[in-house]
Coordinates of C-alpha atoms and ligand atoms in Angstrom, one line a residue:
X1 CA -17.0 17.1 29.4
X2 CA -15.3 13.8 30.2
X3 CA -11.5 14.1 30.0
X4 CA -9.5 11.4 28.1
X5 CA -8.1 10.1 31.4
X6 CA -11.4 9.8 33.0
X7 CA -12.9 8.0 30.0
X8 CA -10.0 5.5 30.0
X9 CA -10.6 4.9 33.7
X10 CA -14.2 4.0 32.9
X11 CA -13.2 1.3 30.5
X12 CA -14.0 -2.2 31.8
X13 CA -10.4 -3.4 31.9
X14 CA -9.3 -0.2 33.6
X15 CA -11.8 -0.7 36.3
X16 CA -10.8 -4.3 36.8
X17 CA -7.1 -3.3 37.0
X18 CA -8.0 -0.5 39.5
X19 CA -9.8 -3.1 41.7
X20 CA -6.8 -5.5 41.6
X21 CA -4.5 -2.6 42.4
X22 CA -6.6 -1.5 45.4
X23 CA -6.9 -5.0 46.7
X24 CA -3.3 -6.2 46.3
X25 CA -1.8 -2.9 47.6
X26 CA -2.8 -4.1 51.1
X27 CA -0.6 -7.2 50.8
X28 CA 2.6 -6.4 52.6
X29 CA 4.1 -9.8 52.4
X30 CA 7.5 -10.4 50.8
X31 CA 10.7 -8.4 51.2
X32 CA 12.6 -6.0 49.0
X33 CA 15.7 -7.7 47.6
X34 CA 18.9 -6.7 49.4
X35 CA 21.6 -8.9 47.9
X36 CA 22.3 -6.2 45.5
X37 CA 22.7 -3.4 48.1
X38 CA 21.3 -0.6 45.8
X39 CA 18.0 -2.6 45.4
X40 CA 17.3 -2.2 49.1
X41 CA 16.6 1.5 48.6
X42 CA 13.4 0.8 46.7
X43 CA 10.2 2.1 48.2
X44 CA 8.4 -1.1 49.3
X45 CA 4.9 0.5 48.9
X46 CA 5.4 1.3 45.2
X47 CA 2.9 -0.6 43.0
X48 CA 2.1 -0.1 39.4
X49 CA 0.3 -2.1 36.8
X50 CA 0.2 -1.5 33.0
X51 CA -1.4 -3.4 30.2
X52 CA -0.7 -2.8 26.5
X53 CA -3.0 -4.3 23.9
X54 CA -1.6 -5.7 20.6
X55 CA -3.1 -2.7 18.8
X56 CA -1.2 -0.3 21.0
X57 CA -3.6 0.9 23.7
X58 CA -1.9 1.4 27.1
X59 CA -3.8 1.1 30.4
X60 CA -1.9 2.4 33.5
X61 CA -2.8 2.1 37.2
X62 CA -0.8 3.3 40.2
X63 CA 3.0 3.7 40.1
X64 CA 3.3 2.6 36.5
X65 CA 5.8 5.4 35.7
X66 CA 8.2 4.7 38.6
X67 CA 11.6 3.5 37.3
X68 CA 13.3 0.4 38.5
X69 CA 15.9 -1.9 37.1
X70 CA 14.8 -4.6 34.7
X71 CA 17.1 -7.3 36.2
X72 CA 16.2 -10.8 35.0
X73 CA 13.5 -9.7 32.7
X74 CA 16.3 -8.7 30.4
X75 CA 17.1 -12.3 30.0
X76 CA 14.1 -13.0 27.7
X77 CA 15.1 -10.2 25.4
X78 CA 18.8 -11.0 25.3
X79 CA 17.8 -14.6 24.4
X80 CA 15.6 -13.3 21.5
X81 CA 18.4 -11.0 20.4
X82 CA 21.0 -13.7 20.5
X83 CA 18.8 -16.0 18.4
X84 CA 18.5 -13.3 15.8
X85 CA 22.0 -12.0 15.9
X86 CA 24.2 -15.1 16.2
X87 CA 21.6 -17.7 14.9
X88 CA 19.6 -20.3 16.7
X89 CA 22.1 -23.1 15.9
X90 CA 24.9 -21.4 17.9
X91 CA 22.6 -20.4 20.7
X92 CA 20.8 -23.7 21.0
X93 CA 24.2 -25.5 21.0
X94 CA 25.3 -23.9 24.3
X95 CA 22.0 -23.2 26.1
X96 CA 19.3 -25.8 26.9
X97 CA 15.6 -25.3 27.0
X98 CA 14.7 -27.4 30.0
X99 CA 13.3 -26.0 33.2
X100 CA 15.9 -26.3 36.0
X101 CA 13.7 -26.4 39.0
X102 CA 16.5 -24.5 40.7
X103 CA 16.6 -20.9 41.9
X104 CA 17.7 -18.3 39.4
X105 CA 21.2 -18.0 40.7
X106 CA 21.9 -21.7 41.0
X107 CA 25.5 -22.7 40.2
X108 CA 24.4 -26.1 38.8
X109 CA 24.6 -26.9 35.1
X110 CA 22.8 -29.6 33.2
X111 CA 24.3 -33.1 32.6
X112 CA 25.8 -32.0 29.4
X113 CA 27.5 -29.1 31.2
X114 CA 25.2 -26.6 29.4
X115 CA 23.0 -24.2 31.4
X116 CA 19.5 -25.5 31.7
X117 CA 17.9 -22.5 29.9
X118 CA 18.3 -18.9 29.1
X119 CA 16.0 -17.6 31.9
X120 CA 18.4 -18.6 34.7
X121 CA 21.6 -16.7 35.4
X122 CA 23.9 -19.3 33.9
X123 CA 22.0 -19.4 30.6
X124 CA 21.6 -15.6 30.5
X125 CA 25.3 -15.0 31.1
X126 CA 26.0 -17.5 28.3
X127 CA 23.7 -15.6 25.9
X128 CA 25.3 -12.3 26.9
X129 CA 28.7 -14.0 26.2
X130 CA 27.6 -14.9 22.7
X131 CA 26.6 -11.3 22.0
X132 CA 29.9 -10.1 23.3
X133 CA 31.6 -12.4 20.9
X134 CA 29.6 -11.1 18.0
X135 CA 29.3 -7.4 18.9
X136 CA 32.7 -6.9 20.7
X137 CA 32.9 -3.6 22.6
X138 CA 29.5 -2.5 21.2
X139 CA 27.6 -5.3 22.9
X140 CA 26.3 -3.3 25.8
X141 CA 25.1 -0.4 23.7
X142 CA 23.5 -2.8 21.2
X143 CA 21.6 -4.5 24.1
X144 CA 20.3 -1.4 25.7
X145 CA 19.2 -0.1 22.2
X146 CA 17.4 -3.4 21.6
X147 CA 15.6 -3.3 24.9
X148 CA 14.5 0.3 24.1
X149 CA 13.1 -0.8 20.7
X150 CA 11.0 -3.3 22.5
X151 CA 9.8 -0.6 24.9
X152 CA 9.3 1.9 22.2
X153 CA 11.6 4.5 23.7
X154 CA 15.3 5.0 24.5
X155 CA 16.2 3.4 27.8
X156 CA 19.0 4.3 30.2
X157 CA 21.1 2.4 32.7
X158 CA 20.9 2.9 36.4
X159 CA 24.6 3.3 37.0
X160 CA 24.3 3.1 40.8
X161 CA 22.6 -0.4 40.6
X162 CA 25.1 -1.5 38.0
X163 CA 28.1 -0.5 40.2
X164 CA 26.4 -2.0 43.2
X165 CA 25.9 -5.4 41.6
X166 CA 29.3 -5.3 40.0
X167 CA 30.8 -4.8 43.5
X168 CA 28.9 -7.7 45.0
X169 CA 28.2 -10.1 42.2
X170 CA 30.6 -12.9 43.2
X171 CA 28.0 -15.6 42.8
X172 CA 27.5 -14.6 39.1
X173 CA 31.3 -14.6 38.8
X174 CA 31.4 -18.1 40.1
X175 CA 28.8 -19.1 37.5
X176 CA 30.7 -17.4 34.7
X177 CA 34.0 -19.2 35.6
X178 CA 32.2 -22.5 35.7
X179 CA 30.8 -21.8 32.3
X180 CA 34.2 -20.9 31.0
X181 CA 35.7 -24.1 32.4
X182 CA 33.3 -26.1 30.3
X183 CA 34.0 -24.0 27.2
X184 CA 30.4 -22.7 27.1
X185 CA 31.6 -19.1 27.8
X186 CA 34.4 -17.8 25.8
X187 CA 36.2 -14.5 26.3
X188 CA 37.0 -12.5 29.4
X189 CA 34.7 -13.2 32.4
X190 CA 34.7 -9.6 33.7
X191 CA 34.0 -8.1 30.3
X192 CA 31.0 -10.4 29.8
X193 CA 29.7 -9.8 33.4
X194 CA 30.0 -6.1 33.0
X195 CA 27.7 -6.3 30.0
X196 CA 25.4 -8.7 31.9
X197 CA 25.2 -6.5 35.0
X198 CA 24.5 -3.5 32.8
X199 CA 21.7 -5.2 31.0
X200 CA 20.2 -6.1 34.4
X201 CA 20.5 -2.4 35.4
X202 CA 18.6 -1.0 32.5
X203 CA 15.9 1.3 33.9
X204 CA 12.3 0.7 33.0
X205 CA 8.7 1.3 34.3
X206 CA 5.7 -1.0 34.5
X207 CA 4.4 0.8 31.4
X208 CA 7.7 -0.1 29.5
X209 CA 7.3 -3.7 30.5
X210 CA 3.8 -3.8 29.2
X211 CA 4.9 -2.4 25.9
X212 CA 7.8 -4.9 25.7
X213 CA 5.4 -7.7 26.6
X214 CA 2.9 -6.5 23.9
X215 CA 5.7 -6.5 21.4
X216 CA 6.4 -10.2 22.2
X217 CA 2.6 -10.8 22.0
X218 CA 2.5 -9.2 18.6
X219 CA 5.1 -11.5 16.9
X220 CA 7.9 -9.0 17.5
X221 CA 6.3 -5.9 16.1
X222 CA 6.1 -3.1 18.6
X223 CA 2.5 -2.0 18.6
X224 CA 3.4 1.6 19.4
X225 CA 6.1 2.2 16.9
X226 CA 5.2 -0.5 14.3
X227 CA 8.8 -1.6 14.2
X228 CA 9.6 -5.3 13.8
X229 CA 12.0 -5.6 16.7
X230 CA 12.7 -9.3 16.6
X231 CA 11.9 -12.1 14.2
X232 CA 8.7 -14.1 14.8
X233 CA 11.0 -17.2 15.2
X234 CA 13.0 -15.6 18.0
X235 CA 9.8 -14.4 19.7
X236 CA 8.0 -17.8 19.6
X237 CA 11.1 -19.5 21.0
X238 CA 11.5 -16.9 23.7
X239 CA 7.9 -17.2 24.8
X240 CA 8.3 -21.0 24.9
X241 CA 11.2 -20.8 27.3
X242 CA 9.4 -18.1 29.3
X243 CA 6.5 -20.5 29.6
X244 CA 8.5 -23.4 31.0
X245 CA 11.2 -21.5 32.9
X246 CA 10.3 -17.8 33.2
X247 CA 9.2 -18.0 36.8
X248 CA 12.1 -19.9 38.1
X249 CA 11.4 -22.9 40.4
X250 CA 7.7 -22.1 40.5
X251 CA 7.5 -22.5 36.7
X252 CA 5.2 -25.6 36.8
X253 CA 2.8 -24.0 39.1
X254 CA 2.8 -20.9 37.1
X255 CA 1.9 -22.6 33.8
X256 CA -0.7 -24.6 35.6
X257 CA -2.4 -21.7 37.3
X258 CA -1.7 -18.7 35.2
X259 CA -0.8 -20.0 31.8
X260 CA 0.7 -16.8 30.4
X261 CA 4.4 -16.7 29.4
X262 CA 6.1 -14.5 31.9
X263 CA 9.4 -13.3 33.3
X264 CA 10.2 -11.7 36.6
X265 CA 13.1 -9.7 38.0
X266 CA 14.4 -9.3 41.5
X267 CA 13.8 -5.6 41.5
X268 CA 10.1 -6.3 41.5
X269 CA 9.1 -6.3 37.9
X270 CA 7.0 -8.9 36.2
X271 CA 6.3 -9.1 32.5
X272 CA 3.6 -11.4 31.1
X273 CA 2.9 -11.7 27.4
X274 CA -0.2 -13.4 26.0
X275 CA 0.3 -13.9 22.2
X276 CA -2.2 -12.0 20.0
X277 CA -3.9 -10.5 23.1
X278 CA -1.9 -8.3 25.5
X279 CA 1.2 -7.4 27.3
X280 CA 1.2 -6.9 31.1
X281 CA 3.9 -5.1 33.2
X282 CA 3.8 -4.8 36.9
X283 CA 6.1 -3.3 39.5
X284 CA 6.1 -3.9 43.2
X285 CA 9.5 -4.5 44.9
X286 CA 8.4 -6.9 47.7
X287 CA 9.4 -10.3 46.4
X288 CA 8.8 -13.9 47.6
X289 CA 11.3 -16.6 48.3
X290 CA 11.6 -17.5 44.7
X291 CA 12.4 -13.9 43.7
X292 CA 9.0 -13.1 42.2
X293 CA 7.1 -9.9 43.1
X294 CA 4.2 -10.8 45.4
X295 CA 1.7 -8.3 44.2
X296 CA 2.8 -8.7 40.6
X297 CA 2.1 -12.5 40.8
X298 CA -1.3 -11.8 42.3
X299 CA -2.1 -9.3 39.5
X300 CA -1.2 -11.8 36.9
X301 CA -3.2 -14.6 38.5
X302 CA -6.2 -12.4 38.9
X303 CA -6.1 -11.2 35.3
X304 CA -5.7 -14.7 34.0
X305 CA -8.4 -16.3 36.1
X306 CA -11.0 -13.5 35.9
X307 CA -10.8 -13.3 32.1
X308 CA -10.0 -17.0 31.4
X309 CA -6.7 -16.0 29.8
X310 CA -4.8 -19.2 30.2
X311 CA -3.1 -19.8 26.9
X312 CA -4.4 -23.3 26.6
X313 CA -7.9 -22.0 27.1
X314 CA -8.1 -20.3 23.7
X315 CA -10.5 -21.1 21.0
X316 CA -12.7 -19.5 18.4
X317 CA -15.1 -20.1 15.6
X318 CA -12.9 -20.8 12.6
X319 CA -15.8 -19.9 10.3
X320 CA -15.5 -16.2 11.1
X321 CA -12.5 -16.1 8.8
X322 CA -14.9 -15.9 5.9
X323 CA -16.4 -12.5 6.1
X324 CA -18.6 -13.0 3.1
X325 CA -19.1 -15.4 0.3
X326 CA -21.3 -14.8 -2.8
X327 CA -21.5 -15.2 -6.5
X328 CA -21.5 -12.2 -8.8
X329 CA -25.2 -12.5 -9.2
X330 CA -25.9 -11.1 -5.8
X331 CA -22.9 -8.7 -5.6
X332 CA -21.9 -7.5 -9.0
X333 CA -19.2 -5.0 -9.8
X334 CA -19.8 -1.3 -10.2
X335 CA -19.7 -1.6 -13.9
X336 CA -23.1 -0.8 -15.3
X337 CA -23.9 -3.5 -17.9
X338 CA -25.8 -3.2 -21.1
X339 CA -28.9 -5.4 -21.5
X340 CA -27.2 -8.2 -23.5
X341 CA -24.3 -8.3 -21.0
X342 CA -26.8 -8.4 -18.1
X343 CA -28.6 -11.3 -19.7
X344 CA -25.4 -13.3 -20.0
X345 CA -24.4 -12.6 -16.4
X346 CA -27.9 -13.5 -15.2
X347 CA -27.5 -17.0 -16.7
X348 CA -23.8 -17.5 -15.7
X349 CA -23.3 -15.6 -12.5
X350 CA -22.6 -18.9 -10.6
X351 CA -19.3 -19.2 -12.6
X352 CA -17.6 -16.6 -10.4
X353 CA -17.5 -16.9 -6.6
X354 CA -16.0 -14.3 -4.2
X355 CA -14.6 -15.3 -0.8
X356 CA -13.9 -12.3 1.4
X357 CA -11.5 -13.6 4.1
X358 CA -10.9 -11.8 7.4
X359 CA -8.6 -11.7 10.4
X360 CA -5.4 -13.7 11.2
X361 CA -5.5 -16.7 9.0
X362 CA -4.3 -19.7 11.0
X363 CA -4.1 -23.5 10.3
X364 CA -7.6 -24.1 11.6
X365 CA -9.1 -21.2 9.7
X366 CA -7.7 -22.1 6.3
X367 CA -8.4 -25.8 6.8
X368 CA -12.0 -24.7 7.0
X369 CA -11.6 -22.4 3.9
X370 CA -10.0 -25.3 2.0
X371 CA -13.2 -27.4 2.6
X372 CA -15.4 -24.5 1.5
X373 CA -13.3 -24.1 -1.7
X374 CA -13.5 -27.9 -2.3
X375 CA -17.3 -27.8 -2.0
X376 CA -17.8 -24.9 -4.6
X377 CA -20.1 -25.9 -7.4
X378 CA -18.6 -27.7 -10.5
X379 CA -19.5 -24.8 -12.9
X380 CA -17.0 -22.6 -11.1
X381 CA -14.6 -20.9 -13.5
X382 CA -13.4 -17.9 -11.5
X383 CA -12.6 -17.6 -7.8
X384 CA -11.8 -14.2 -6.3
X385 CA -10.2 -14.3 -2.9
X386 CA -10.2 -11.0 -1.1
X387 CA -7.6 -10.3 1.6
X388 CA -8.5 -6.7 2.4
X389 CA -9.5 -7.7 6.0
X390 CA -6.8 -10.3 6.5
X391 CA -4.2 -9.2 9.0
X392 CA -1.8 -12.1 8.6
X393 CA -1.4 -15.6 7.3
X394 CA 0.6 -18.2 9.2
X395 CA 3.0 -20.6 7.4
X396 CA 0.7 -23.5 8.1
X397 CA -2.3 -21.6 6.6
X398 CA -0.3 -20.6 3.6
X399 CA 0.6 -24.3 3.0
X400 CA -3.1 -25.3 3.2
X401 CA -4.1 -22.5 0.9
X402 CA -1.4 -23.6 -1.6
X403 CA -2.9 -27.1 -1.6
X404 CA -6.4 -25.7 -2.2
X405 CA -5.1 -23.5 -5.1
X406 CA -3.4 -26.5 -6.7
X407 CA -6.7 -28.3 -6.7
X408 CA -8.4 -25.3 -8.3
X409 CA -5.8 -25.1 -11.1
X410 CA -6.4 -28.8 -11.8
X411 CA -10.1 -27.9 -12.0
X412 CA -9.2 -25.1 -14.5
X413 CA -10.5 -22.5 -12.2
X414 CA -8.9 -19.1 -12.5
X415 CA -7.9 -17.6 -9.2
X416 CA -7.7 -13.8 -8.5
X417 CA -6.3 -12.3 -5.3
X418 CA -7.6 -8.8 -4.4
X419 CA -7.0 -6.5 -1.4
X420 CA -3.3 -7.4 -0.8
X421 CA -1.8 -4.1 0.2
X422 CA 1.7 -3.2 -1.0
X423 CA 4.5 -3.3 1.5
X424 CA 2.6 -5.2 4.2
X425 CA 3.7 -8.4 6.0
X426 CA 0.7 -10.0 4.4
X427 CA 2.1 -9.2 0.9
X428 CA 5.4 -10.8 2.0
X429 CA 3.7 -13.9 3.2
X430 CA 1.7 -14.2 -0.1
X431 CA 4.7 -13.2 -2.3
X432 CA 5.0 -16.8 -3.5
X433 CA 1.8 -16.3 -5.4
X434 CA 2.1 -12.7 -6.5
X435 CA 3.6 -11.7 -9.8
X436 CA 1.5 -14.2 -11.8
X437 CA 3.1 -17.2 -10.2
X438 CA 1.0 -20.5 -10.0
X439 CA -1.6 -18.9 -12.3
X440 CA -2.9 -16.5 -9.6
X441 CA -3.8 -13.1 -10.9
X442 CA -3.6 -10.1 -8.6
X443 CA -6.0 -7.2 -8.9
X444 CA -5.7 -4.5 -6.3
X445 CA -9.4 -3.6 -5.7
X446 CA -12.1 -6.3 -5.1
X447 CA -14.6 -4.4 -7.3
X448 CA -12.2 -4.5 -10.2
X449 CA -11.5 -8.2 -9.7
X450 CA -15.2 -8.8 -9.9
X451 CA -15.5 -6.7 -13.0
X452 CA -12.6 -8.6 -14.6
X453 CA -14.4 -11.9 -13.9
X454 CA -17.7 -10.6 -15.3
X455 CA -15.9 -9.4 -18.4
X456 CA -14.5 -12.9 -18.9
X457 CA -17.8 -14.6 -18.4
X458 CA -19.4 -12.2 -21.0
X459 CA -16.6 -12.7 -23.5
X460 CA -16.8 -16.5 -23.1
X461 CA -20.4 -16.3 -24.1
X462 CA -19.6 -14.2 -27.2
X463 CA -21.1 -11.1 -25.7
X464 CA -19.1 -8.3 -27.2
X465 CA -17.6 -5.7 -24.9
X466 CA -16.8 -3.3 -27.8
X467 CA -17.5 -0.1 -26.0
X468 CA -16.2 2.0 -28.8
X469 CA -19.0 0.9 -31.1
X470 CA -21.3 3.9 -31.4
X471 CA -24.9 3.6 -30.2
X472 CA -28.0 5.2 -31.6
X473 CA -29.9 7.7 -29.5
X474 CA -32.9 5.3 -29.6
X475 CA -30.8 2.8 -27.6
X476 CA -30.4 5.2 -24.7
X477 CA -32.0 3.6 -21.6
X478 CA -33.3 7.0 -20.5
X479 CA -35.1 7.6 -23.8
X480 CA -36.8 4.2 -24.2
X481 CA -40.3 4.5 -25.6
X482 CA -39.8 7.9 -27.3
X483 CA -41.2 8.2 -30.9
X484 CA -38.9 8.9 -33.8
X485 CA -40.2 12.5 -34.0
X486 CA -39.6 13.1 -30.3
X487 CA -36.1 11.6 -30.6
X488 CA -35.2 13.8 -33.6
X489 CA -36.5 17.0 -32.0
X490 CA -34.5 16.1 -28.9
X491 CA -31.4 15.3 -31.0
X492 CA -31.6 18.9 -32.4
X493 CA -31.1 20.2 -29.0
X494 CA -28.0 18.1 -28.3
X495 CA -24.4 19.0 -28.9
X496 CA -21.7 16.4 -29.5
X497 CA -18.8 16.3 -27.0
X498 CA -15.6 14.4 -27.4
X499 CA -13.3 13.5 -24.5
X500 CA -9.9 11.9 -24.4
X501 CA -9.1 9.2 -21.8
X502 CA -8.3 10.8 -18.5
X503 CA -10.4 13.9 -19.1
X504 CA -12.7 15.0 -16.3
X505 CA -16.2 15.4 -17.8
X506 CA -18.1 16.6 -14.7
X507 CA -16.7 18.0 -11.5
X508 CA -18.3 17.3 -8.1
X509 CA -19.8 20.5 -6.6
X510 CA -20.5 22.2 -9.9
X511 CA -24.1 23.3 -10.7
X512 CA -25.9 20.5 -12.5
X513 CA -26.9 22.2 -15.7
X514 CA -26.9 19.4 -18.3
X515 CA -27.1 15.6 -18.9
X516 CA -24.7 13.6 -21.0
X517 CA -25.7 10.6 -23.2
X518 CA -22.8 8.3 -23.7
X519 CA -22.5 7.3 -27.4
X520 CA -19.3 5.3 -27.2
X521 CA -16.4 4.7 -24.7
X522 CA -16.3 4.1 -21.0
X523 CA -16.8 6.7 -18.2
X524 CA -16.4 6.3 -14.5
X525 CA -18.3 8.1 -11.8
X526 CA -16.0 8.6 -8.8
X527 CA -16.1 10.3 -5.4
X528 CA -13.4 13.1 -5.1
X529 CA -11.5 10.5 -2.9
X530 CA -11.1 8.4 -6.1
X531 CA -13.6 5.7 -5.0
X532 CA -15.5 4.4 -8.0
X533 CA -19.2 4.5 -7.8
X534 CA -20.0 3.2 -11.3
X535 CA -18.6 2.7 -14.7
X536 CA -20.9 3.3 -17.6
X537 CA -20.8 2.7 -21.3
X538 CA -22.7 3.4 -24.5
X539 CA -26.4 3.7 -24.1
X540 CA -26.3 5.1 -20.6
X541 CA -26.5 8.7 -19.3
X542 CA -24.3 10.5 -16.8
X543 CA -25.2 13.6 -14.9
X544 CA -28.8 12.5 -15.3
X545 CA -29.3 13.4 -11.6
X546 CA -29.4 17.0 -12.9
X547 CA -33.1 16.2 -13.5
X548 CA -33.5 15.9 -9.7
X549 CA -30.6 17.7 -8.0
X550 CA -29.1 21.2 -8.3
X551 CA -25.4 20.3 -8.0
X552 CA -23.1 17.5 -9.1
X553 CA -22.5 15.0 -6.4
X554 CA -19.5 13.2 -7.9
X555 CA -16.8 13.5 -10.6
X556 CA -17.2 11.8 -13.9
X557 CA -14.0 10.8 -15.8
X558 CA -13.5 9.5 -19.3
X559 CA -11.7 6.1 -19.0
X560 CA -11.3 5.8 -22.7
X561 CA -11.9 8.0 -25.6
X562 CA -15.6 9.0 -25.2
X563 CA -18.3 10.5 -27.4
X564 CA -21.3 12.0 -25.7
X565 CA -24.4 14.0 -26.6
X566 CA -25.0 16.8 -24.2
X567 CA -28.5 18.2 -23.4
X568 CA -28.8 21.3 -21.3
X569 CA -31.4 21.3 -18.6
X570 CA -32.8 24.5 -20.0
X571 CA -33.4 22.9 -23.4
X572 CA -34.8 19.8 -21.8
X573 CA -37.3 22.0 -19.9
X574 CA -38.4 23.6 -23.2
X575 CA -38.7 20.2 -24.8
X576 CA -40.9 18.9 -21.9
X577 CA -43.3 21.8 -22.4
X578 CA -43.6 21.1 -26.1
X579 CA -43.7 17.3 -25.7
X580 CA -45.3 16.6 -22.3
X581 CA -45.8 12.9 -23.0
X582 CA -42.1 12.3 -23.9
X583 CA -41.0 14.4 -21.0
X584 CA -43.1 12.2 -18.6
X585 CA -41.6 9.1 -20.3
X586 CA -38.1 10.3 -19.7
X587 CA -38.9 10.9 -16.0
X588 CA -40.5 7.5 -15.7
X589 CA -37.4 5.9 -17.3
X590 CA -35.2 7.7 -14.8
X591 CA -37.4 6.5 -11.9
X592 CA -37.1 2.9 -13.2
X593 CA -33.4 3.1 -13.6
X594 CA -33.0 4.5 -10.0
X595 CA -35.3 1.8 -8.6
X596 CA -33.3 -0.9 -10.3
X597 CA -30.1 0.6 -8.9
X598 CA -31.7 0.6 -5.5
X599 CA -32.7 -3.0 -5.8
X600 CA -29.1 -4.0 -6.8
X601 CA -27.7 -2.0 -3.8
X602 CA -30.2 -3.6 -1.4
X603 CA -29.3 -7.0 -2.6
X604 CA -25.6 -6.3 -2.2
X605 CA -26.1 -5.1 1.3
X606 CA -28.2 -8.1 2.1
X607 CA -25.6 -10.5 0.6
X608 CA -22.8 -8.9 2.6
X609 CA -24.7 -8.4 5.8
X610 CA -26.3 -11.8 6.0
X611 CA -22.8 -13.2 6.9
Ligands
LIG1 N1 21.1 -9.1 38.2 C1 20.4 -10.1 38.9 C2 21.3 -11.3 39.2 O1 22.0 -11.8 38.3 C3 19.2 -10.6 38.3 C4 18.5 -11.6 39.0 C5 17.0 -11.6 38.9 O2 16.4 -10.6 38.5 N2 16.4 -12.7 39.3 O3 21.5 -11.8 40.3

């Protein structure tokens, strides 16, 4: 048997990463950083790569579990945290967003005496200062905790590296005093720097970095824990600054060649985050003159060029956001309709269209949807939009959808949303429309939404839906063509059964010993899981499969008060012997009903699959 580890190693991306690892491990250029004495103790041959997908699958190659200090990579997360905790106005007032073109530890500020950006030391120390102002003595714990939430586990601080940097960090002290001179940094320099040195000394692995990167790629939701760790505003701004300034003075070349927002640290870590795709974490302590890990850079470059992952290289077919589109003529609800209802639906099915949307709805997707909605036929009265397969809807997409809905309201089209799961981010994005606002109706299940629209179409055509009106035995579909005599001798064998709404009439797994003819009311056939297979009304039979099967294959529930006539299989067998022609007729009726059901099912499959 193939072990889980082996089967992961066989995945195409795992093989690619293993090849990169093997090739770049032979590159011995670059030097381990020594300006923080403790960093000099790193093993220069360590090399680990990890990739975490936005759905939370982690690939690991080489020394992906070796701990090292996060160093400057913390700057990205502290910037995001500052945006969320103290507000973007305050952060943006003291830190710029321009690339500096200087090394990370430059003592130069911008013309307005603000640090160039939050990815160089001056800007990072400023953000840490803001967090010290807002969190007081708890700033350091808060920061370590936040980094851990991004990584999906509690992280510790490498005390030796912290002490080592504190003892030698005069350059950062110089930067901090300069910031204080200009009023950018408030509070005590040593206190702020202690928090800064501690955040740099948080111990992580390449695997942790990949999860942290995937959290950024996933709009701030950690794909392993599901926790929203940072707002999507903070994440988008952080990725922006990482794009222009994450790789220090080689930032321009980085965007040009790799095109993935990234951040490196002098201990040898690199984190790269490609929105909606993946998070990459690498560790190799040999760094180049700019302070970037040599092998890590090569791994990022290889990944980007091999798979064409440059962020400006994205694209896709916007049309795939419509998973299916049909009218209720080809895909009807699971409600079995009586002949006069069927006739109405046959003539008016084009009045209700269903659009099943899918994926992450963006500006481009919904712009396409809006054109499709605009082109729907003039006789449209009901539009069901199903969101079951939609993962998210961007603000721009929501604006466009709102515009399209306004247009529908003006055309007197009633809109129904289905498939919006409770408590999801999607529900939050659509909340403006839920609760009956703007004339949008919300029905949980798509099938029920279609049934609702069918009911409306039937009612508008004066087709009565009075399911409590009793039906004659002669109107039973299964008994079509039987003579009066045959019907009355059959009636003698039947017993009346009454059920209250909510009663279980038939239980799945029981022996199938009788059939029930619905005289009035509504009954639903459901799988034990609750999934509805059909809803039947007067004139239809349930449990009729007893004529073919030995056991009940589903539950049958009374949805309303129900009256039935029950015929035992034993009595029916006797009846067939006495009335062979009628018996054959009933079996032929059953075959016809089953064949109709099959045709409907095939049409549905075709309508859904042809998309
Ligand atoms: N702690 C380090 C410093 O401030 C971080 C630098 C880095 O990773 N580039 O010097």
